[in-house]
Amino acid sequence: MAAFLSNLRNTMIVSFIVALVIIAGYRMHYGSFDAIFWQAVFRWLHVIAGVMWIGLLWYFNFVQTRKMPEIPAELKPAVSKYIAPEALFWFRWSAAFTVLMGLILAWDRGYIVQALTLGATEGFSAPGHSFIGLGMWLGLIMAFNVWFVIWPAQKISLGLVDADAAAKASAATRGMVASRINTFLSIPMLVCMTMNQTIFG
């Protein structure tokens, strides 16, 4: 068992196989590959990616950024050259996949326009659409920050692209501020996503 669990790839493959068996059981119990089944699958994928995205966001803010000043100078390259680039890979792609699955789910459920207009297309008569729409916009802003502010800044500050010391310091500050904005937005976004019984109930 220890040999199996020591290999992350094998652990995740088996985990997804177990999940697919459960999904097959859900399908057998439910009896159809209809829209409701696919909505459940999209919601599952949306949540998986979202957990990774927000988990890594909180790791960066609650652990890495906060503890980096305490790490001895000779040990910092281990974080900046090995850990941070790998974490940023999963961070940005989980953000993209979370948004993609969320938009597919909203499209499939038939409320994407109502949500993105915060219910304006219905004269604001559907508070559920306004609520989930606010969560979607917060998520879109956060994903934009990931791809167009945080990632470009981190490439500079981590030395993945050539830059002088002043540019690296400026990029590090820019990336930290955008990451902190995302941390700030993450909690209200999760309120909108998890408490909206009108859409997901």
XYZ file of C-alpha atoms in Angstrom:
201
model
C 0.000 0.000 0.000
C 2.821 2.428 0.837
C 4.447 1.746 -2.555
C 1.152 2.525 -4.318
C 0.540 5.717 -2.322
C 4.111 6.929 -2.788
C 3.409 7.432 -6.511
C 1.085 10.439 -6.966
C 0.264 9.612 -10.587
C -0.859 6.071 -9.729
C -2.800 7.332 -6.709
C -4.681 9.852 -8.864
C -5.346 7.346 -11.659
C -6.914 4.920 -9.221
C -8.817 7.741 -7.516
C -10.331 8.780 -10.859
C -11.149 5.148 -11.692
C -13.027 4.839 -8.389
C -14.797 8.139 -9.147
C -15.776 6.881 -12.614
C -17.145 3.659 -11.100
C -19.243 5.774 -8.733
C -20.403 7.933 -11.659
C -21.352 4.758 -13.550
C -23.305 3.643 -10.482
C -25.002 7.039 -10.372
C -25.894 6.656 -14.043
C -27.271 3.128 -13.493
C -29.342 4.306 -10.534
C -30.518 7.444 -12.320
C -31.109 5.530 -15.566
C -30.211 8.074 -18.232
C -27.442 10.091 -19.867
C -29.739 13.109 -19.984
C -29.003 16.776 -19.263
C -29.274 16.296 -15.507
C -26.625 13.567 -15.567
C -24.209 15.735 -17.582
C -24.886 18.725 -15.329
C -23.860 16.581 -12.371
C -20.634 15.600 -14.176
C -19.855 19.229 -15.100
C -20.540 20.332 -11.517
C -18.169 17.630 -10.207
C -15.409 18.732 -12.602
C -16.060 22.388 -11.727
C -15.722 21.634 -8.015
C -12.572 19.486 -8.417
C -10.792 22.207 -10.396
C -12.075 24.894 -8.027
C -10.768 23.074 -4.974
C -7.316 22.872 -6.553
C -7.423 26.503 -7.686
C -8.541 28.034 -4.399
C -6.412 25.576 -2.409
C -3.297 26.719 -4.251
C -4.339 30.381 -3.969
C -4.619 29.975 -0.207
C -1.348 28.012 -0.075
C 0.445 30.904 -1.796
C -1.108 33.503 0.519
C -1.338 31.684 3.846
C 1.942 29.749 3.584
C 4.454 30.543 0.840
C 4.291 34.350 0.594
C 3.978 34.758 4.363
C 6.873 32.424 5.220
C 9.329 33.318 2.420
C 10.942 36.190 4.414
C 11.825 33.667 7.149
C 13.534 31.206 4.804
C 17.345 31.481 4.785
C 18.682 33.005 1.550
C 20.519 29.816 0.559
C 17.259 27.819 0.724
C 15.006 30.249 -1.202
C 16.058 28.945 -4.646
C 14.465 25.596 -3.753
C 11.106 27.360 -3.546
C 11.543 29.803 -6.422
C 13.084 27.332 -8.889
C 11.241 24.112 -8.067
C 8.135 24.482 -5.912
C 6.659 27.799 -7.110
C 6.817 27.095 -10.888
C 5.137 23.711 -10.407
C 2.484 25.169 -8.107
C 1.855 28.005 -10.585
C 1.342 25.492 -13.414
C -1.446 23.731 -11.515
C -2.741 27.071 -10.208
C -3.293 28.710 -13.587
C -4.658 25.624 -15.346
C -7.033 24.764 -12.516
C -8.286 28.374 -12.710
C -8.915 28.017 -16.441
C -10.624 24.625 -16.054
C -12.780 25.883 -13.175
C -14.038 28.767 -15.300
C -14.564 26.554 -18.358
C -16.571 23.945 -16.448
C -18.576 26.647 -14.664
C -19.502 28.335 -17.949
C -20.398 24.977 -19.538
C -22.567 24.162 -16.526
C -24.316 27.552 -16.658
C -24.855 27.147 -20.414
C -26.200 23.609 -20.012
C -28.513 24.694 -17.192
C -29.770 27.527 -19.397
C -28.965 30.471 -17.143
C -25.634 31.762 -18.481
C -27.071 34.976 -19.971
C -29.224 35.690 -16.929
C -26.272 35.098 -14.605
C -23.720 37.129 -16.559
C -26.171 40.041 -16.746
C -26.844 39.644 -12.975
C -30.511 38.981 -13.690
C -30.985 42.194 -15.699
C -32.540 40.259 -18.599
C -35.358 39.306 -16.209
C -35.736 42.731 -14.649
C -33.813 41.495 -11.587
C -36.798 39.285 -10.732
C -34.632 36.173 -10.267
C -32.339 36.760 -7.286
C -30.763 33.337 -7.790
C -29.405 34.420 -11.158
C -28.073 37.654 -9.671
C -26.433 35.726 -6.840
C -24.754 33.068 -8.987
C -23.901 35.740 -11.558
C -22.033 37.770 -8.944
C -20.068 34.626 -8.067
C -19.325 34.013 -11.746
C -18.065 37.570 -12.252
C -15.862 37.344 -9.172
C -14.465 34.054 -10.510
C -13.871 35.597 -13.947
C -12.050 38.559 -12.400
C -9.930 36.163 -10.349
C -9.105 34.010 -13.393
C -8.177 37.144 -15.360
C -5.819 38.102 -12.514
C -4.264 34.625 -12.584
C -3.516 34.615 -16.310
C -2.865 38.285 -17.080
C -1.378 39.697 -13.878
C -0.125 37.001 -11.480
C 1.413 34.580 -13.990
C 3.253 37.242 -16.073
C 4.515 38.876 -12.867
C 5.645 35.556 -11.399
C 7.540 34.637 -14.573
C 9.594 37.790 -14.050
C 9.992 37.585 -10.277
C 10.988 33.902 -10.347
C 13.532 34.478 -13.099
C 11.707 32.392 -15.689
C 12.222 35.328 -18.058
C 15.228 37.645 -18.082
C 14.851 40.820 -16.015
C 16.979 42.996 -13.792
C 16.641 43.134 -9.998
C 14.374 46.201 -10.039
C 11.977 44.595 -12.547
C 11.908 41.396 -10.473
C 11.068 43.318 -7.300
C 8.339 45.309 -9.068
C 6.872 42.145 -10.598
C 6.915 40.375 -7.225
C 4.911 43.231 -5.673
C 2.470 43.307 -8.602
C 1.927 39.552 -8.409
C 1.509 39.636 -4.635
C -1.097 42.414 -4.798
C -3.108 40.591 -7.489
C -2.875 37.349 -5.523
C -4.027 39.122 -2.363
C -6.958 40.637 -4.314
C -7.919 37.114 -5.400
C -7.698 35.895 -1.812
C -9.941 38.790 -0.773
C -12.456 37.946 -3.533
C -12.356 34.186 -2.951
C -14.483 34.151 0.188
C -17.365 36.267 -1.204
C -17.148 34.262 -4.444
C -17.506 31.010 -2.500
C -20.523 32.418 -0.644
C -22.213 33.075 -3.994
C -21.297 29.658 -5.364
C -22.195 27.519 -2.355
C -25.245 29.231 -0.833
C -27.315 29.620 -4.014
C -30.066 27.068 -3.560
C -32.168 28.652 -6.321
C -29.786 27.557 -9.071
C -28.260 24.400 -7.647
C -31.050 23.119 -5.437
